[in-house]
Amino acid sequence: MKNYTSKWIMQRLTAVILIPLTFWFVYQFVLLSNYEYDQIKAFFFSKINASLFFILIIAMLYHAKLGNETIVEDYVTSVNLKKITKFIISLLTYLSMILTTISLLYIVTT
Amino acid sequence: MEKLLLKSNLSTGLCTFIKFFLYYCDSGFFLNFCKKNILRCYKVSVLQHKMSLNRPLSPHLSIHKRVLTAVFSIFHRFTGICLSVGAILLSVWIILIALGPEYYSKFQSLSSLIFFKIFLFLWTLTIFYHLYNGIRYLFWSYGKMMELSTVYKTGYVVIILSILSTILVWVSI
């Protein structure tokens, strides 16, 4: 029952951050899916692209986590199942956040 | 049931009062009175717990008539779940790039299929729908555009804009 206001505010904040970034990224990703490996590496070598992608994926995962948690709170009535699903959601989001940051750093540096 | 719950609220207040009172004087009459009260409290709390286990789901999806605004809200949540799976897939994509060209060739063999193109088209459609509907939600959280007529109008605008922008993205490529 704690910090629901801050969660609500964070969801709106991440949404506002994501609005311009998705317009940029959807267009780029549809292009990127046809590219060869070297071209994609060249795309991530530019620091603007890499940092924008980093902000996008972190904001997206956090926004998704908050949204899924609200859905779980609305529809799942059993207390234990609620705990388990929330744990799985947070585990998946944090795991993918850490792995993406590591791999992005690896791509940029090598 | 409502009466019982009201009583429980009163009696919990009484109980705490009496517990404090018992520390200072221990007489049989008060003890007996307190026992009864505690028992009733316990029964009511058990009832409350049982009620909380079988509580109805918050938005009654199956009961209510399908209204356009409700359908928009349901679709917003549904697309949100789909896009969160998409976000995880995106992170898998970036990990595959980091692992090297041998691993990335697996993704390339997938992406050359027509099935993947259809999947990507649907992804763009869902992301644009969620984006435009999300902007509508942001306006609502500021308390603007709350009239029923504008809500319906902006709903149609969302559908038209999402379809138009997906077509625009795929035509420009």
Coordinates of N, CA and C in Angstrom, one line a residue, chain B:
Chain B
M1 N -25.0 -8.6 6.5 CA -23.5 -8.5 6.4 C -23.0 -7.1 6.7
E2 N -23.6 -6.1 6.1 CA -23.2 -4.8 6.3 C -23.3 -4.4 7.8
K3 N -24.4 -4.8 8.4 CA -24.6 -4.5 9.8 C -23.5 -5.1 10.7
L4 N -23.1 -6.4 10.3 CA -22.1 -7.0 11.1 C -20.7 -6.3 10.9
L5 N -20.5 -5.8 9.7 CA -19.2 -5.1 9.5 C -19.2 -3.8 10.3
L6 N -20.3 -3.1 10.3 CA -20.4 -1.9 11.0 C -20.1 -2.1 12.5
K7 N -20.8 -3.2 13.0 CA -20.5 -3.6 14.4 C -19.1 -3.9 14.7
S8 N -18.5 -4.6 13.7 CA -17.0 -4.9 13.9 C -16.2 -3.7 14.0
N9 N -16.5 -2.7 13.2 CA -15.7 -1.5 13.2 C -15.8 -0.8 14.6
L10 N -17.1 -0.8 15.1 CA -17.3 -0.2 16.4 C -16.6 -1.0 17.5
S11 N -16.7 -2.4 17.4 CA -16.2 -3.2 18.5 C -14.7 -3.3 18.5
T12 N -14.0 -3.1 17.3 CA -12.5 -3.1 17.3 C -12.1 -1.8 18.1
G13 N -12.8 -0.7 17.9 CA -12.4 0.5 18.6 C -12.6 0.3 20.1
L14 N -13.7 -0.4 20.5 CA -14.0 -0.6 21.9 C -12.9 -1.5 22.5
C15 N -12.6 -2.6 21.7 CA -11.6 -3.6 22.2 C -10.3 -3.0 22.5
T16 N -9.8 -2.1 21.7 CA -8.5 -1.5 22.0 C -8.6 -0.6 23.2
F17 N -9.7 0.0 23.4 CA -10.0 0.8 24.6 C -10.0 0.0 25.8
I18 N -10.6 -1.2 25.7 CA -10.8 -2.0 26.9 C -9.5 -2.7 27.2
K19 N -8.7 -3.1 26.2 CA -7.4 -3.7 26.4 C -6.5 -2.8 27.3
F20 N -6.5 -1.5 26.9 CA -5.8 -0.5 27.7 C -6.3 -0.4 29.2
F21 N -7.7 -0.5 29.2 CA -8.3 -0.4 30.5 C -7.9 -1.5 31.4
L22 N -7.8 -2.8 30.8 CA -7.5 -4.0 31.6 C -6.2 -4.0 32.3
Y23 N -5.3 -3.2 31.7 CA -3.9 -3.1 32.4 C -4.0 -2.5 33.7
Y24 N -5.0 -1.6 33.9 CA -5.1 -0.8 35.2 C -6.0 -1.5 36.2
C25 N -7.1 -2.1 35.8 CA -8.0 -2.8 36.7 C -8.4 -4.1 36.2
D26 N -8.3 -5.2 36.9 CA -8.7 -6.5 36.4 C -9.9 -7.0 37.2
S27 N -11.1 -6.7 36.7 CA -12.3 -7.2 37.3 C -13.0 -8.2 36.4
G28 N -13.7 -9.2 37.0 CA -14.3 -10.3 36.2 C -15.3 -9.8 35.2
F29 N -16.1 -8.8 35.6 CA -17.1 -8.3 34.7 C -16.5 -7.8 33.4
F30 N -15.5 -7.0 33.5 CA -14.9 -6.4 32.3 C -14.2 -7.5 31.4
L31 N -13.6 -8.5 32.1 CA -13.0 -9.6 31.4 C -14.0 -10.3 30.5
N32 N -15.1 -10.6 31.1 CA -16.2 -11.4 30.5 C -16.7 -10.6 29.2
F33 N -16.9 -9.3 29.5 CA -17.4 -8.4 28.4 C -16.4 -8.4 27.2
C34 N -15.1 -8.3 27.6 CA -14.1 -8.3 26.6 C -14.0 -9.5 25.8
K35 N -14.1 -10.7 26.5 CA -14.1 -12.0 25.8 C -15.1 -12.1 24.7
K36 N -16.3 -11.7 25.1 CA -17.4 -11.7 24.1 C -17.1 -10.9 22.9
N37 N -16.6 -9.7 23.2 CA -16.2 -8.7 22.2 C -15.1 -9.2 21.2
I38 N -14.1 -9.9 21.9 CA -13.0 -10.4 21.1 C -13.4 -11.5 20.2
L39 N -14.3 -12.4 20.7 CA -14.8 -13.5 20.0 C -15.6 -13.0 18.7
R40 N -16.4 -12.0 19.0 CA -17.2 -11.5 17.9 C -16.3 -10.8 16.8
C41 N -15.3 -10.1 17.3 CA -14.3 -9.5 16.4 C -13.7 -10.6 15.6
Y42 N -13.3 -11.7 16.2 CA -12.6 -12.8 15.5 C -13.5 -13.3 14.4
K43 N -14.8 -13.6 14.8 CA -15.7 -14.2 13.8 C -15.8 -13.2 12.6
V44 N -16.0 -11.9 12.9 CA -16.2 -11.0 11.8 C -15.0 -10.9 10.9
S45 N -13.8 -11.0 11.5 CA -12.5 -10.9 10.7 C -12.4 -12.1 9.8
V46 N -12.8 -13.3 10.4 CA -12.8 -14.5 9.5 C -13.7 -14.3 8.3
L47 N -14.9 -13.8 8.6 CA -15.9 -13.5 7.5 C -15.3 -12.6 6.5
Q48 N -14.7 -11.5 7.0 CA -14.1 -10.5 6.1 C -13.0 -11.2 5.2
H49 N -12.2 -12.0 5.8 CA -11.1 -12.7 5.1 C -11.8 -13.6 4.0
K50 N -12.8 -14.3 4.3 CA -13.5 -15.2 3.4 C -14.1 -14.4 2.2
M51 N -14.6 -13.2 2.6 CA -15.2 -12.3 1.5 C -14.1 -11.8 0.6
S52 N -12.9 -11.5 1.2 CA -11.8 -11.0 0.4 C -11.3 -12.0 -0.6
L53 N -11.4 -13.3 -0.3 CA -10.9 -14.3 -1.2 C -11.8 -14.4 -2.4
N54 N -13.1 -14.3 -2.2 CA -14.0 -14.4 -3.4 C -14.5 -13.1 -3.9
R55 N -13.7 -12.1 -3.8 CA -14.2 -10.8 -4.3 C -14.2 -10.7 -5.8
P56 N -15.2 -10.0 -6.3 CA -15.3 -9.9 -7.8 C -14.1 -9.1 -8.4
L57 N -13.9 -9.4 -9.7 CA -12.8 -8.7 -10.4 C -13.2 -7.3 -10.6
S58 N -12.2 -6.4 -10.6 CA -12.6 -5.0 -10.6 C -13.4 -4.5 -11.8
P59 N -12.9 -4.5 -13.1 CA -13.8 -4.2 -14.2 C -14.5 -5.4 -14.7
H60 N -15.8 -5.5 -14.5 CA -16.5 -6.7 -14.9 C -16.6 -6.8 -16.4
L61 N -15.6 -7.6 -16.9 CA -15.4 -7.7 -18.4 C -16.6 -8.4 -19.0
S62 N -17.0 -9.5 -18.2 CA -18.0 -10.4 -18.8 C -19.4 -10.0 -18.6
I63 N -19.7 -9.1 -17.7 CA -21.0 -8.7 -17.3 C -21.6 -7.5 -18.1
H64 N -20.8 -6.5 -18.2 CA -21.3 -5.2 -18.7 C -21.4 -5.3 -20.2
K65 N -22.3 -4.4 -20.8 CA -22.4 -4.3 -22.2 C -21.1 -3.7 -22.8
R66 N -20.8 -4.1 -24.0 CA -19.6 -3.5 -24.6 C -19.8 -2.1 -25.0
V67 N -19.2 -1.1 -24.3 CA -19.3 0.3 -24.7 C -17.9 0.6 -25.4
L68 N -18.0 1.5 -26.3 CA -16.7 1.8 -27.1 C -15.6 2.3 -26.2
T69 N -15.9 3.1 -25.2 CA -14.8 3.6 -24.3 C -14.2 2.5 -23.5
A70 N -15.0 1.5 -23.1 CA -14.5 0.4 -22.3 C -13.7 -0.5 -23.2
V71 N -14.1 -0.7 -24.5 CA -13.3 -1.5 -25.4 C -11.9 -0.8 -25.6
F72 N -11.9 0.5 -25.7 CA -10.7 1.2 -25.9 C -9.7 0.9 -24.7
S73 N -10.3 1.0 -23.5 CA -9.5 0.8 -22.3 C -8.9 -0.6 -22.2
I74 N -9.8 -1.6 -22.6 CA -9.4 -3.0 -22.6 C -8.3 -3.2 -23.6
F75 N -8.4 -2.6 -24.8 CA -7.4 -2.8 -25.8 C -6.1 -2.1 -25.4
H76 N -6.2 -1.0 -24.7 CA -5.0 -0.3 -24.2 C -4.2 -1.3 -23.3
R77 N -4.9 -1.9 -22.4 CA -4.2 -2.9 -21.5 C -3.7 -4.1 -22.2
F78 N -4.5 -4.6 -23.1 CA -4.1 -5.8 -23.9 C -2.8 -5.5 -24.7
T79 N -2.9 -4.3 -25.4 CA -1.7 -4.0 -26.2 C -0.5 -3.7 -25.3
G80 N -0.7 -3.2 -24.1 CA 0.3 -3.0 -23.1 C 1.0 -4.3 -22.8
I81 N 0.2 -5.3 -22.5 CA 0.8 -6.6 -22.2 C 1.7 -7.2 -23.4
C82 N 1.1 -7.0 -24.6 CA 1.8 -7.5 -25.8 C 3.1 -6.7 -26.0
L83 N 3.0 -5.4 -25.8 CA 4.2 -4.6 -26.0 C 5.3 -4.9 -24.9
S84 N 4.9 -5.3 -23.7 CA 5.9 -5.6 -22.7 C 6.7 -6.9 -23.1
V85 N 5.9 -7.8 -23.7 CA 6.6 -9.0 -24.3 C 7.6 -8.5 -25.4
G86 N 7.1 -7.6 -26.2 CA 7.9 -7.0 -27.3 C 9.2 -6.4 -26.8
A87 N 9.1 -5.7 -25.6 CA 10.2 -5.0 -25.0 C 11.3 -6.0 -24.6
I88 N 10.8 -7.2 -24.1 CA 11.8 -8.2 -23.6 C 12.4 -8.8 -24.9
L89 N 11.6 -9.0 -26.0 CA 12.2 -9.5 -27.2 C 13.2 -8.5 -27.8
L90 N 13.0 -7.2 -27.6 CA 13.9 -6.2 -28.0 C 15.2 -6.3 -27.3
S91 N 15.2 -6.6 -26.0 CA 16.4 -6.8 -25.2 C 17.1 -8.0 -25.6
V92 N 16.4 -9.1 -26.0 CA 17.0 -10.3 -26.6 C 17.7 -10.0 -27.9
W93 N 17.1 -9.1 -28.7 CA 17.7 -8.7 -30.0 C 19.1 -8.0 -29.7
I94 N 19.1 -7.1 -28.7 CA 20.3 -6.4 -28.4 C 21.4 -7.3 -27.9
I95 N 21.0 -8.3 -27.1 CA 21.9 -9.3 -26.5 C 22.5 -10.1 -27.7
L96 N 21.7 -10.5 -28.7 CA 22.2 -11.2 -29.8 C 23.2 -10.4 -30.6
I97 N 23.0 -9.1 -30.7 CA 23.9 -8.3 -31.4 C 25.3 -8.3 -30.7
A98 N 25.2 -8.2 -29.3 CA 26.4 -8.2 -28.5 C 27.2 -9.5 -28.6
L99 N 26.4 -10.6 -28.8 CA 27.1 -11.9 -28.8 C 28.0 -12.1 -30.0
G100 N 27.6 -11.5 -31.1 CA 28.4 -11.6 -32.3 C 27.6 -12.0 -33.5
P101 N 28.3 -11.9 -34.7 CA 27.6 -12.2 -36.0 C 27.0 -13.6 -36.1
E102 N 27.7 -14.6 -35.4 CA 27.2 -16.0 -35.6 C 25.8 -16.1 -35.0
Y103 N 25.6 -15.5 -33.8 CA 24.3 -15.6 -33.1 C 23.3 -14.7 -33.8
Y104 N 23.8 -13.6 -34.4 CA 22.9 -12.7 -35.1 C 22.3 -13.3 -36.3
S105 N 23.1 -14.2 -36.9 CA 22.6 -14.8 -38.2 C 21.3 -15.6 -37.9
K106 N 21.1 -16.1 -36.7 CA 19.9 -16.8 -36.4 C 18.7 -15.9 -36.4
F107 N 18.9 -14.7 -35.9 CA 17.8 -13.7 -36.0 C 17.6 -13.3 -37.5
Q108 N 18.6 -13.2 -38.3 CA 18.5 -12.8 -39.7 C 17.7 -13.9 -40.4
S109 N 17.9 -15.2 -40.1 CA 17.2 -16.2 -40.8 C 15.7 -16.2 -40.4
L110 N 15.4 -15.6 -39.2 CA 14.0 -15.5 -38.8 C 13.4 -14.2 -39.5
S111 N 14.2 -13.2 -39.6 CA 13.7 -11.9 -40.0 C 13.4 -11.9 -41.5
S112 N 14.0 -12.8 -42.3 CA 13.8 -12.9 -43.7 C 12.4 -13.5 -44.0
L113 N 11.8 -14.2 -43.1 CA 10.5 -14.8 -43.3 C 9.4 -13.8 -43.5
I114 N 8.3 -14.2 -44.2 CA 7.1 -13.3 -44.3 C 6.4 -13.2 -43.0
F115 N 6.4 -14.3 -42.3 CA 5.7 -14.3 -40.9 C 6.3 -13.2 -40.0
F116 N 7.6 -13.0 -40.1 CA 8.2 -12.0 -39.3 C 7.8 -10.6 -39.7
K117 N 7.6 -10.4 -41.0 CA 7.1 -9.1 -41.5 C 5.7 -8.8 -41.0
I118 N 4.9 -9.8 -41.0 CA 3.5 -9.6 -40.5 C 3.5 -9.3 -39.0
F119 N 4.4 -10.0 -38.3 CA 4.6 -9.8 -36.9 C 5.0 -8.3 -36.6
L120 N 6.0 -7.9 -37.4 CA 6.5 -6.5 -37.3 C 5.4 -5.5 -37.6
F121 N 4.6 -5.8 -38.6 CA 3.5 -4.8 -39.0 C 2.6 -4.7 -37.9
L122 N 2.2 -5.9 -37.3 CA 1.3 -5.8 -36.1 C 1.9 -5.1 -34.9
W123 N 3.2 -5.3 -34.7 CA 3.9 -4.6 -33.6 C 3.8 -3.1 -33.8
T124 N 4.1 -2.6 -35.1 CA 4.0 -1.2 -35.3 C 2.5 -0.6 -35.0
L125 N 1.6 -1.4 -35.5 CA 0.2 -1.0 -35.3 C -0.1 -0.9 -33.8
T126 N 0.3 -2.0 -33.0 CA 0.0 -2.0 -31.6 C 0.7 -0.8 -30.9
I127 N 2.0 -0.6 -31.3 CA 2.7 0.5 -30.6 C 2.1 1.8 -30.9
F128 N 1.7 2.0 -32.1 CA 1.1 3.4 -32.4 C -0.3 3.5 -31.7
Y129 N -1.0 2.4 -31.7 CA -2.3 2.5 -31.0 C -2.1 2.9 -29.5
H130 N -1.1 2.1 -28.9 CA -0.9 2.4 -27.4 C -0.3 3.8 -27.2
L131 N 0.5 4.3 -28.1 CA 1.0 5.6 -28.0 C -0.1 6.7 -28.1
Y132 N -0.9 6.6 -29.1 CA -1.9 7.7 -29.2 C -3.0 7.6 -28.1
N133 N -3.4 6.3 -27.8 CA -4.3 6.2 -26.7 C -3.7 6.6 -25.3
G134 N -2.4 6.4 -25.2 CA -1.6 6.9 -24.0 C -1.6 8.4 -23.9
I135 N -1.5 9.1 -25.0 CA -1.5 10.5 -25.0 C -2.9 11.0 -24.5
R136 N -3.9 10.3 -25.0 CA -5.3 10.6 -24.5 C -5.4 10.4 -23.0
Y137 N -4.8 9.3 -22.5 CA -4.8 9.1 -21.0 C -4.1 10.2 -20.3
L138 N -2.9 10.7 -20.9 CA -2.2 11.7 -20.2 C -3.0 13.0 -20.1
F139 N -3.8 13.3 -21.1 CA -4.7 14.5 -21.1 C -5.7 14.3 -20.0
W140 N -6.2 13.0 -19.9 CA -7.3 12.8 -18.9 C -6.7 12.9 -17.5
S141 N -5.4 12.5 -17.3 CA -4.9 12.6 -15.9 C -4.6 14.1 -15.5
Y142 N -4.6 15.0 -16.5 CA -4.6 16.4 -16.2 C -6.0 17.0 -16.1
G143 N -7.1 16.1 -16.3 CA -8.4 16.6 -16.2 C -9.0 17.3 -17.4
K144 N -8.3 17.1 -18.5 CA -8.8 17.8 -19.7 C -9.4 16.8 -20.7
M145 N -10.2 17.2 -21.6 CA -10.9 16.4 -22.6 C -11.8 15.3 -22.0
M146 N -12.4 15.6 -20.9 CA -13.2 14.6 -20.2 C -14.6 14.5 -20.6
E147 N -15.1 15.4 -21.4 CA -16.5 15.3 -21.9 C -16.7 14.1 -22.7
L148 N -17.9 13.5 -22.6 CA -18.2 12.2 -23.3 C -18.1 12.4 -24.8
S149 N -18.5 13.5 -25.4 CA -18.5 13.7 -26.8 C -17.0 13.7 -27.3
T150 N -16.2 14.5 -26.6 CA -14.8 14.6 -27.0 C -14.0 13.2 -26.8
V151 N -14.4 12.5 -25.8 CA -13.8 11.2 -25.6 C -14.1 10.3 -26.8
Y152 N -15.4 10.3 -27.2 CA -15.7 9.4 -28.4 C -14.9 9.9 -29.6
K153 N -14.9 11.3 -29.8 CA -14.2 11.8 -31.0 C -12.7 11.5 -31.0
T154 N -12.1 11.7 -29.9 CA -10.6 11.4 -29.8 C -10.4 9.9 -30.0
G155 N -11.3 9.0 -29.6 CA -11.2 7.6 -29.8 C -11.1 7.3 -31.3
Y156 N -12.0 7.8 -32.0 CA -12.0 7.6 -33.5 C -10.7 8.2 -34.1
V157 N -10.3 9.3 -33.6 CA -9.0 9.9 -34.1 C -7.8 9.0 -33.8
V158 N -7.8 8.3 -32.6 CA -6.8 7.4 -32.3 C -6.7 6.3 -33.3
I159 N -7.8 5.7 -33.6 CA -7.8 4.6 -34.6 C -7.3 5.0 -35.9
I160 N -7.8 6.2 -36.4 CA -7.4 6.7 -37.7 C -5.9 7.0 -37.8
L161 N -5.5 7.7 -36.7 CA -4.0 8.1 -36.7 C -3.1 6.9 -36.6
S162 N -3.5 5.9 -35.8 CA -2.6 4.7 -35.7 C -2.5 3.9 -37.0
I163 N -3.6 3.8 -37.7 CA -3.6 3.1 -39.0 C -2.8 3.9 -40.0
L164 N -3.0 5.2 -40.0 CA -2.3 6.1 -41.0 C -0.8 6.1 -40.7
S165 N -0.4 6.2 -39.4 CA 1.1 6.2 -39.2 C 1.7 4.9 -39.5
T166 N 1.0 3.8 -39.2 CA 1.7 2.5 -39.6 C 1.8 2.4 -41.1
I167 N 0.8 2.9 -41.9 CA 0.9 2.8 -43.3 C 2.1 3.8 -43.8
L168 N 2.2 4.9 -43.1 CA 3.2 5.9 -43.5 C 4.6 5.3 -43.3
V169 N 4.8 4.6 -42.1 CA 6.1 4.0 -41.8 C 6.4 2.9 -42.9
W170 N 5.5 2.1 -43.2 CA 5.8 1.0 -44.1 C 5.9 1.4 -45.6
V171 N 5.2 2.5 -45.9 CA 5.3 3.1 -47.3 C 6.7 3.8 -47.5
S172 N 7.1 4.5 -46.4 CA 8.3 5.3 -46.6 C 9.6 4.3 -46.6
I173 N 9.4 3.1 -46.2 CA 10.5 2.1 -46.3 C 10.3 1.4 -47.6

